[in-house]
CSV table of C-alpha atoms and ligand atoms in Angstrom, one decimal:
chain,number,residue,atom,x,y,z
I,1,MET,CA,-2.7,-19.6,24.0
I,2,LYS,CA,-3.5,-16.2,23.2
I,3,ILE,CA,-6.6,-15.3,21.3
I,4,GLY,CA,-7.6,-12.6,18.6
I,5,LEU,CA,-5.6,-11.0,16.0
I,6,LEU,CA,-3.3,-9.3,18.4
I,7,GLY,CA,-3.1,-12.1,20.9
I,8,GLY,CA,-5.6,-10.6,23.6
I,9,LEU,CA,-3.9,-7.3,23.0
I,10,SER,CA,-6.3,-4.4,22.9
I,11,PRO,CA,-5.1,-1.8,19.1
I,12,ARG,CA,-4.7,1.1,21.7
I,13,ASN,CA,-2.2,-1.5,23.6
I,14,PHE,CA,-0.8,-3.0,20.8
I,15,LEU,CA,-0.2,0.7,19.1
I,16,ARG,CA,1.4,2.0,22.4
I,17,ASP,CA,3.8,-0.9,23.2
I,18,TYR,CA,4.5,-2.5,19.8
I,19,TRP,CA,3.5,-0.8,16.3
I,20,GLN,CA,6.6,0.8,15.0
I,21,LYS,CA,8.5,-0.4,18.4
I,22,LYS,CA,9.3,-3.9,18.4
I,23,PRO,CA,8.1,-7.4,17.0
I,24,LEU,CA,5.0,-9.2,18.2
I,25,LEU,CA,4.3,-13.0,17.6
I,26,VAL,CA,0.5,-14.1,17.6
I,27,ARG,CA,-0.1,-17.7,17.6
I,28,GLY,CA,-3.6,-18.3,15.9
I,29,ALA,CA,-4.1,-14.7,15.3
I,30,VAL,CA,-6.9,-15.5,12.4
I,31,PRO,CA,-8.1,-19.3,13.6
I,32,GLY,CA,-8.5,-21.7,10.9
I,33,PHE,CA,-6.7,-19.4,8.5
I,34,GLN,CA,-6.1,-21.3,5.4
I,35,GLY,CA,-5.6,-18.8,3.0
I,36,LEU,CA,-7.6,-16.6,0.2
I,37,LEU,CA,-6.3,-18.3,-2.9
I,38,THR,CA,-4.5,-21.5,-3.8
I,39,PRO,CA,-0.8,-21.8,-5.4
I,40,GLY,CA,-2.4,-21.8,-8.4
I,41,ASP,CA,-4.4,-18.9,-8.2
I,42,LEU,CA,-1.7,-17.0,-7.1
I,43,MET,CA,0.5,-18.3,-10.2
I,44,ASP,CA,-2.6,-17.2,-12.6
I,45,LEU,CA,-2.4,-13.6,-10.8
I,46,ALA,CA,1.3,-13.7,-11.6
I,47,CYS,CA,0.9,-14.1,-15.4
I,48,ARG,CA,-1.5,-11.0,-15.8
I,49,GLU,CA,-0.2,-7.5,-16.9
I,50,ASP,CA,-1.9,-5.5,-14.3
I,51,ALA,CA,-0.3,-7.4,-11.3
I,52,GLN,CA,3.5,-6.9,-9.9
I,53,SER,CA,4.7,-10.0,-9.3
I,54,ARG,CA,8.7,-11.4,-8.6
I,55,LEU,CA,9.9,-14.9,-8.7
I,56,ILE,CA,13.2,-15.5,-6.5
I,57,ALA,CA,15.3,-18.5,-6.6
I,58,GLN,CA,18.5,-19.4,-4.8
I,59,LYS,CA,21.0,-21.1,-7.3
I,60,ASN,CA,24.5,-22.2,-6.2
I,61,GLY,CA,24.0,-20.0,-3.5
I,62,LYS,CA,23.4,-17.0,-5.8
I,63,TRP,CA,20.0,-14.8,-5.6
I,64,GLN,CA,18.3,-14.3,-8.6
I,65,VAL,CA,15.2,-12.2,-9.5
I,66,ARG,CA,12.8,-12.3,-12.0
I,67,HIS,CA,9.7,-10.0,-12.5
I,68,GLY,CA,6.4,-11.0,-14.2
I,69,PRO,CA,4.0,-10.8,-15.9
I,70,PHE,CA,5.1,-14.5,-15.9
I,71,THR,CA,3.5,-17.8,-18.3
I,72,LEU,CA,2.6,-20.9,-16.4
I,73,ARG,CA,4.8,-22.6,-18.5
I,74,SER,CA,7.9,-20.8,-16.7
I,75,PHE,CA,6.2,-22.1,-13.0
I,76,SER,CA,6.6,-26.1,-14.6
I,77,ARG,CA,10.2,-25.6,-15.2
I,78,LEU,CA,11.0,-24.4,-11.7
I,79,PRO,CA,13.0,-26.9,-9.4
I,80,LYS,CA,11.5,-28.5,-6.7
I,81,THR,CA,12.5,-26.3,-3.5
I,82,GLN,CA,14.6,-23.1,-2.8
I,83,TRP,CA,12.5,-20.6,-5.2
I,84,ALA,CA,9.2,-18.1,-3.9
I,85,LEU,CA,6.5,-16.4,-5.9
I,86,LEU,CA,5.8,-13.1,-4.6
I,87,VAL,CA,2.7,-11.1,-5.9
I,88,GLN,CA,1.7,-7.2,-4.8
I,89,ASP,CA,-1.5,-5.8,-4.2
I,90,VAL,CA,-3.7,-9.0,-4.1
I,91,ASN,CA,-6.2,-7.0,-2.6
I,92,HIS,CA,-6.9,-5.3,-6.0
I,93,PHE,CA,-8.1,-8.9,-7.4
I,94,LEU,CA,-9.7,-10.5,-4.3
I,95,PRO,CA,-13.0,-9.4,-2.5
I,96,ALA,CA,-12.3,-11.6,0.5
I,97,ALA,CA,-8.6,-9.6,0.8
I,98,ARG,CA,-10.7,-6.5,1.4
I,99,ASP,CA,-12.3,-8.6,4.6
I,100,LEU,CA,-8.7,-9.4,5.7
I,101,LEU,CA,-7.5,-6.0,5.6
I,102,LEU,CA,-10.3,-4.5,7.2
I,103,LYS,CA,-9.0,-6.6,10.3
I,104,PHE,CA,-6.2,-3.9,10.6
I,105,ASN,CA,-8.1,-1.2,10.2
I,106,PHE,CA,-7.1,0.1,13.4
I,107,ILE,CA,-4.1,1.7,11.5
I,108,PRO,CA,-5.5,4.2,9.5
I,109,HIS,CA,-6.0,3.6,5.9
I,110,SER,CA,-3.6,6.5,5.0
I,111,ARG,CA,-0.5,3.8,6.0
I,112,LEU,CA,-1.8,1.1,4.4
I,113,ASP,CA,0.3,0.0,1.4
I,114,ASP,CA,-1.0,-3.6,0.0
I,115,LEU,CA,-1.4,-7.3,0.8
I,116,MET,CA,1.4,-8.9,-0.6
I,117,VAL,CA,1.2,-12.8,-1.0
I,118,SER,CA,3.9,-15.1,-1.7
I,119,TYR,CA,4.0,-19.1,-2.1
I,120,ALA,CA,7.3,-20.9,-1.6
I,121,PRO,CA,7.9,-24.5,-2.0
I,122,SER,CA,10.1,-26.3,0.8
I,123,GLU,CA,13.0,-24.0,1.5
I,124,GLY,CA,11.9,-21.4,-0.2
I,125,GLY,CA,12.3,-17.8,0.7
I,126,VAL,CA,13.4,-14.3,-0.1
I,127,GLY,CA,16.6,-14.5,2.1
I,128,PRO,CA,17.2,-12.2,5.1
I,129,HIS,CA,16.6,-8.8,4.5
I,130,PHE,CA,15.0,-5.9,6.2
I,131,ASP,CA,12.1,-3.8,4.8
I,132,SER,CA,11.4,0.1,5.4
I,133,TYR,CA,7.7,-1.1,6.1
I,134,ASP,CA,5.4,-1.9,9.0
I,135,VAL,CA,4.5,-5.6,8.0
I,136,PHE,CA,2.0,-7.9,9.5
I,137,LEU,CA,3.3,-11.6,8.0
I,138,LEU,CA,0.3,-14.0,8.1
I,139,GLN,CA,0.8,-17.8,7.5
I,140,GLY,CA,-1.3,-19.0,5.0
I,141,MET,CA,-0.9,-22.8,4.5
I,142,GLY,CA,2.3,-24.7,5.5
I,143,ARG,CA,4.6,-23.8,7.8
I,144,ARG,CA,7.2,-21.1,7.5
I,145,VAL,CA,10.5,-20.7,10.2
I,146,TRP,CA,11.1,-16.8,10.9
I,147,GLN,CA,13.9,-15.9,12.2
I,148,ILE,CA,14.2,-12.2,13.1
I,149,SER,CA,17.0,-9.9,14.5
I,150,ALA,CA,17.3,-6.8,16.0
I,151,GLN,CA,20.8,-6.0,14.7
I,152,ARG,CA,21.9,-2.9,13.7
I,153,ASP,CA,24.3,-3.8,10.9
I,154,LYS,CA,22.3,-3.3,7.6
I,155,GLN,CA,25.1,-3.7,5.0
I,156,LEU,CA,23.8,-5.8,2.4
I,157,VAL,CA,25.4,-8.4,-0.5
I,158,GLU,CA,27.2,-6.5,-2.7
I,159,GLY,CA,26.1,-7.0,-6.8
I,160,ALA,CA,23.1,-9.1,-5.4
I,161,SER,CA,19.8,-8.6,-7.3
I,162,ILE,CA,18.2,-8.6,-4.4
I,163,LYS,CA,18.6,-6.9,-0.9
I,164,ILE,CA,20.3,-9.6,1.2
I,165,LEU,CA,21.8,-8.8,4.7
I,166,ARG,CA,25.7,-9.3,4.5
I,167,GLU,CA,25.6,-11.0,8.0
I,168,PHE,CA,22.3,-12.2,9.6
I,169,ARG,CA,22.5,-13.0,13.1
I,170,ALA,CA,19.3,-14.6,14.4
I,171,GLU,CA,18.0,-13.9,17.7
I,172,GLN,CA,14.7,-15.4,17.8
I,173,GLU,CA,13.2,-17.9,15.9
I,174,TRP,CA,9.7,-19.3,15.7
I,175,VAL,CA,7.8,-22.0,13.3
I,176,LEU,CA,4.5,-20.1,12.3
I,177,GLU,CA,1.6,-22.6,11.2
I,178,PRO,CA,-1.5,-21.7,9.3
I,179,GLY,CA,-3.3,-18.6,11.2
I,180,ASP,CA,-0.3,-17.7,13.0
I,181,MET,CA,1.0,-13.9,12.6
I,182,LEU,CA,4.4,-12.1,13.1
I,183,TYR,CA,4.5,-7.9,13.0
I,184,LEU,CA,7.6,-6.6,12.5
I,185,PRO,CA,8.5,-3.2,12.5
I,186,PRO,CA,10.5,-1.0,9.8
I,187,GLY,CA,14.2,-1.7,9.7
I,188,TYR,CA,13.9,-5.3,11.7
I,189,ALA,CA,16.1,-8.0,10.2
I,190,HIS,CA,13.9,-11.1,9.4
I,191,ASN,CA,14.5,-14.3,7.3
I,192,GLY,CA,11.5,-16.5,6.7
I,193,VAL,CA,12.3,-19.9,4.9
I,194,ALA,CA,9.4,-22.5,4.0
I,195,GLN,CA,9.3,-25.7,5.7
I,196,ASP,CA,7.0,-27.5,3.3
I,197,ASN,CA,4.5,-25.7,0.5
I,198,CYS,CA,3.7,-22.6,2.3
I,199,MET,CA,2.0,-19.5,1.8
I,200,THR,CA,2.4,-16.3,3.3
I,201,TYR,CA,0.4,-13.2,3.4
I,202,SER,CA,2.2,-9.7,4.0
I,203,ILE,CA,-0.1,-7.0,5.1
I,204,GLY,CA,2.1,-3.9,4.6
I,205,PHE,CA,2.2,-0.3,5.4
I,206,ARG,CA,3.8,2.5,3.9
I,207,ALA,CA,5.8,4.7,5.4
I,208,PRO,CA,7.0,7.7,2.6
I,209,SER,CA,10.8,9.0,3.3
I,210,TYR,CA,11.1,12.6,4.1
I,211,GLN,CA,13.0,13.0,0.9
I,212,GLU,CA,10.0,11.4,-1.0
I,213,LEU,CA,7.4,13.3,0.4
I,214,ALA,CA,9.6,16.5,-0.3
I,215,THR,CA,10.0,15.9,-3.9
I,216,GLN,CA,6.2,15.2,-4.4
I,217,PHE,CA,5.4,18.0,-2.7
I,218,LEU,CA,7.6,20.3,-4.8
I,219,VAL,CA,5.6,18.5,-7.6
I,220,TYR,CA,2.0,19.7,-6.3
I,221,LEU,CA,3.6,23.5,-5.6
I,222,GLN,CA,4.5,23.8,-8.8
I,223,ASP,CA,0.7,23.8,-9.6
I,224,HIS,CA,-0.3,25.7,-6.6
I,225,VAL,CA,1.9,28.5,-6.2
I,226,GLU,CA,1.7,31.9,-7.7
I,227,ILE,CA,4.3,34.2,-7.1
I,228,LYS,CA,3.7,37.7,-8.7
I,229,GLY,CA,6.6,39.9,-10.7
I,230,MET,CA,9.3,39.5,-12.4
I,231,TYR,CA,13.1,40.0,-12.2
I,232,GLY,CA,14.1,43.5,-12.8
I,233,ASP,CA,17.3,45.4,-12.6
I,234,PRO,CA,16.9,49.2,-13.6
I,235,GLY,CA,19.7,50.1,-11.5
I,236,ILE,CA,22.1,47.6,-12.4
I,237,ALA,CA,26.0,48.2,-12.0
I,238,LEU,CA,28.5,47.9,-14.5
I,239,GLN,CA,30.0,44.7,-14.1
I,240,ALA,CA,33.6,44.2,-14.6
I,241,ASN,CA,33.2,40.5,-15.2
I,242,PRO,CA,30.0,39.9,-17.4
I,243,GLY,CA,30.5,36.1,-16.6
I,244,ARG,CA,29.7,36.4,-12.9
I,245,ILE,CA,26.4,36.0,-11.3
I,246,SER,CA,26.0,39.3,-9.0
I,247,ALA,CA,25.3,39.8,-5.4
I,248,ALA,CA,22.2,41.9,-6.5
I,249,MET,CA,21.0,39.2,-8.7
I,250,LEU,CA,21.1,36.2,-6.0
I,251,ASP,CA,19.3,39.2,-3.5
I,252,GLN,CA,16.7,39.7,-5.6
I,253,ALA,CA,16.3,35.6,-6.7
I,254,GLY,CA,16.5,34.7,-3.0
I,255,ALA,CA,14.0,37.2,-2.2
I,256,ALA,CA,11.4,36.1,-4.4
I,257,LEU,CA,12.0,32.3,-3.7
I,258,GLU,CA,11.2,33.1,-0.2
I,259,LYS,CA,7.5,33.9,-1.1
I,260,ILE,CA,6.9,30.2,-1.8
I,261,LYS,CA,4.6,29.9,1.1
I,262,TRP,CA,2.2,27.0,1.9
I,263,THR,CA,-0.5,26.7,4.3
I,264,ARG,CA,-1.5,23.6,6.4
I,265,ALA,CA,-4.7,23.4,3.8
I,266,ASP,CA,-2.0,22.8,1.0
I,267,VAL,CA,-0.4,20.0,3.1
I,268,GLU,CA,-3.5,18.5,3.4
I,269,HIS,CA,-4.5,19.0,-0.2
I,270,PHE,CA,-1.1,17.3,-1.3
I,271,ILE,CA,-0.7,14.6,1.2
I,272,GLY,CA,-4.7,13.6,0.4
I,273,ALA,CA,-4.1,13.2,-3.3
I,274,TYR,CA,-0.5,11.8,-2.7
I,275,LEU,CA,-1.9,8.9,-0.5
I,276,THR,CA,-4.5,8.5,-2.9
I,277,GLU,CA,-2.9,8.3,-6.2
I,278,PRO,CA,-3.3,5.1,-8.1
I,279,LYS,CA,0.2,3.3,-8.8
I,280,PRO,CA,1.3,3.8,-12.6
I,281,HIS,CA,0.5,0.2,-13.5
I,282,ILE,CA,-3.3,0.7,-12.4
I,283,PHE,CA,-6.1,1.7,-14.1
I,284,PHE,CA,-10.0,2.0,-13.7
I,285,VAL,CA,-12.2,-0.1,-16.2
I,286,PRO,CA,-15.5,2.2,-16.6
I,287,PRO,CA,-18.7,0.0,-16.8
I,288,PRO,CA,-19.1,-1.2,-20.0
I,289,ASP,CA,-22.7,-1.0,-20.2
I,290,PRO,CA,-23.4,1.9,-17.6
I,291,LEU,CA,-26.9,2.2,-16.0
I,292,THR,CA,-28.5,5.3,-16.3
I,293,GLU,CA,-28.1,8.0,-13.2
I,294,LYS,CA,-31.6,7.1,-12.4
I,295,LYS,CA,-31.4,3.2,-12.1
I,296,PHE,CA,-27.8,3.6,-10.6
I,297,ILE,CA,-29.2,5.8,-7.6
I,298,HIS,CA,-32.3,3.2,-7.5
I,299,GLN,CA,-29.6,-0.1,-7.2
I,300,ILE,CA,-27.2,1.7,-4.6
I,301,LYS,CA,-30.0,2.6,-2.6
I,302,GLU,CA,-31.4,-1.2,-2.6
I,303,ASN,CA,-28.0,-2.9,-2.8
I,304,GLY,CA,-25.2,-0.6,-1.0
I,305,LEU,CA,-22.4,0.4,-2.9
I,306,GLN,CA,-18.6,-0.4,-2.4
I,307,LEU,CA,-15.4,0.9,-3.7
I,308,ASP,CA,-13.6,-0.9,-6.6
I,309,LEU,CA,-11.0,-3.2,-5.1
I,310,LYS,CA,-8.3,-0.9,-6.8
I,311,SER,CA,-9.8,2.3,-5.3
I,312,ARG,CA,-8.2,4.2,-2.5
I,313,MET,CA,-10.2,7.0,-0.7
I,314,LEU,CA,-9.2,9.1,2.3
I,315,TYR,CA,-10.5,12.5,3.7
I,316,GLY,CA,-9.3,15.5,5.4
I,317,LYS,CA,-11.4,18.2,7.3
I,318,LYS,CA,-13.2,19.6,4.3
I,319,THR,CA,-12.0,17.3,1.2
I,320,ILE,CA,-12.4,13.8,0.3
I,321,PHE,CA,-9.6,12.1,-1.9
I,322,LEU,CA,-10.3,9.6,-4.1
I,323,ASN,CA,-7.6,8.2,-6.7
I,324,GLY,CA,-5.6,11.1,-6.6
I,325,ASP,CA,-8.6,13.8,-7.0
I,326,ALA,CA,-9.9,16.0,-4.6
I,327,TYR,CA,-13.4,16.5,-4.1
I,328,THR,CA,-15.3,19.1,-1.8
I,329,GLY,CA,-18.8,19.7,-1.1
I,330,GLY,CA,-21.6,20.3,1.3
I,331,ALA,CA,-20.9,18.6,4.8
I,332,ILE,CA,-24.1,16.5,4.6
I,333,ALA,CA,-22.6,14.8,1.4
I,334,ARG,CA,-19.1,14.8,3.1
I,335,ARG,CA,-20.5,12.9,5.9
I,336,SER,CA,-21.9,10.0,4.0
I,337,LEU,CA,-18.7,9.8,1.5
I,338,LYS,CA,-16.5,9.8,4.3
I,339,MET,CA,-18.7,6.9,6.1
I,340,LEU,CA,-17.6,5.3,2.6
I,341,ALA,CA,-14.1,6.0,3.0
I,342,ASP,CA,-13.8,4.4,6.5
I,343,ARG,CA,-15.9,1.5,5.7
I,344,LEU,CA,-15.4,0.8,1.9
I,345,ILE,CA,-18.6,-0.6,1.6
I,346,LEU,CA,-21.9,1.1,2.1
I,347,SER,CA,-24.6,-1.4,2.7
I,348,THR,CA,-27.2,0.9,1.5
I,349,ALA,CA,-27.3,4.6,0.1
I,350,LYS,CA,-30.6,5.7,1.4
I,351,HIS,CA,-29.0,8.2,3.6
I,352,LEU,CA,-26.8,10.0,1.0
I,353,ASN,CA,-28.2,13.1,-0.3
I,354,ASP,CA,-28.5,14.2,-4.1
I,355,GLU,CA,-25.1,15.9,-4.0
I,356,ALA,CA,-23.4,12.7,-2.7
I,357,LEU,CA,-25.2,10.6,-5.1
I,358,ALA,CA,-24.2,12.6,-8.1
I,359,LEU,CA,-20.9,12.3,-7.0
I,360,CYS,CA,-21.0,8.8,-6.5
I,361,TYR,CA,-22.8,8.3,-10.4
I,362,GLN,CA,-19.6,10.2,-11.5
I,363,TRP,CA,-17.2,7.9,-9.9
I,364,TYR,CA,-19.0,4.7,-11.0
I,365,LEU,CA,-18.7,6.1,-14.4
I,366,TYR,CA,-15.2,6.1,-13.6
I,367,GLY,CA,-14.8,2.7,-12.5
I,368,TYR,CA,-14.0,3.9,-9.0
I,369,ILE,CA,-16.7,2.6,-7.2
I,370,GLU,CA,-19.5,0.0,-7.9
I,371,ILE,CA,-23.0,-1.7,-6.7
I,372,ALA,CA,-22.2,-3.9,-3.7
I,373,GLY,CA,-22.6,-7.3,-3.8
I,374,GLN,CA,-21.5,-7.2,-7.5
I,375,PRO,CA,-18.7,-10.0,-8.4
I,376,ALA,CA,-15.2,-8.6,-8.5
I,377,GLY,CA,-13.2,-12.2,-8.5
I,378,ILE,CA,-9.6,-12.7,-9.6
I,379,GLY,CA,-11.2,-13.3,-13.1
I,380,ALA,CA,-12.9,-10.0,-13.1
J,1,SIN,C1,7.6,-13.8,1.5
J,1,SIN,O1,6.4,-13.8,2.1
J,1,SIN,O2,8.5,-14.5,1.0
J,1,SIN,C2,8.4,-12.4,2.4
J,1,SIN,C3,8.0,-11.6,3.5
J,1,SIN,C4,8.8,-11.0,3.7
J,1,SIN,O3,9.9,-11.4,4.3
J,1,SIN,O4,8.8,-9.3,3.8
J,2,CO,CO1,10.3,-8.8,4.5
């Protein structure tokens, strides 16, 4: 039996040979893994306003999807088999999920999307489909049959409420047991069917489409482009057809638009803010009874500090990005804050200079970071 999260492969070799290229099955990727939460915990999460949940069921061969938040009563009315409950962003609620995600930090944080957890009784699943994300499917409790296919035929069942492949031709099949893991690159067809009460942990890595990037970059440019001057036509020619847009007008407008330019720094600024921007349903809760700056600094020097579970922090050469905002600062402050972005938790803040400490206090007041070791469980 192969050992380790990547089955004895080094992260470097995994990235070279598998990442975005081909599936990898790892038996015993996380030995003894039984999951991070119970089906009941997942149902509780699915009832929360700030969680995104879906219930997918098959009835008379037809797929049905309902979106949360749910009530616990809706789960008691479900049939014994053939349904699945999925909750996104479980890492926002569970400190243990942060530790699990940190095992995957051989992939940059900028690519991480979330930890989705599903629960399905026997025969439950979401049907044969493909995702546009890279995903590591880690089996928690129970057993699940995974079938996969490199098929190019991506036609979907028309009119179905979820994306189901019209024709799925399984090429490989395995039964995953607790701790086993299957990596799938984007676009790889797959179908997971629960053999008994089973939970699957999907560590998903996002990949924005170029169209999405371009659209969002244009939004960024709106606030960052300054083109001087104004349309003018002192030499206008008499037009026989007043309704026509003249060639001279097009030439002038085109020349003005060609002045829209951006630099690599703009791209970095945009991508940092875009990738750390909280999803629309996310909000941060400032501490109800905040410490004074002095007390806060004393505490984080003693106990360390950590990002709130919902925070996303990245950095570029000279800029730190946290939850959609950009911060520049001195090189020394940046160095320690970059460490926070890499590790998510710092065991002490003793090495932070005054500038970094002041920024941390501001972020603490926003609810973006907290003193390490504070209870932040599901019920938080
Ligand atoms: C699931 O956990 O039920 C679905 C995971 C997937 O197919 O992407
Ligand atoms: Co999938």
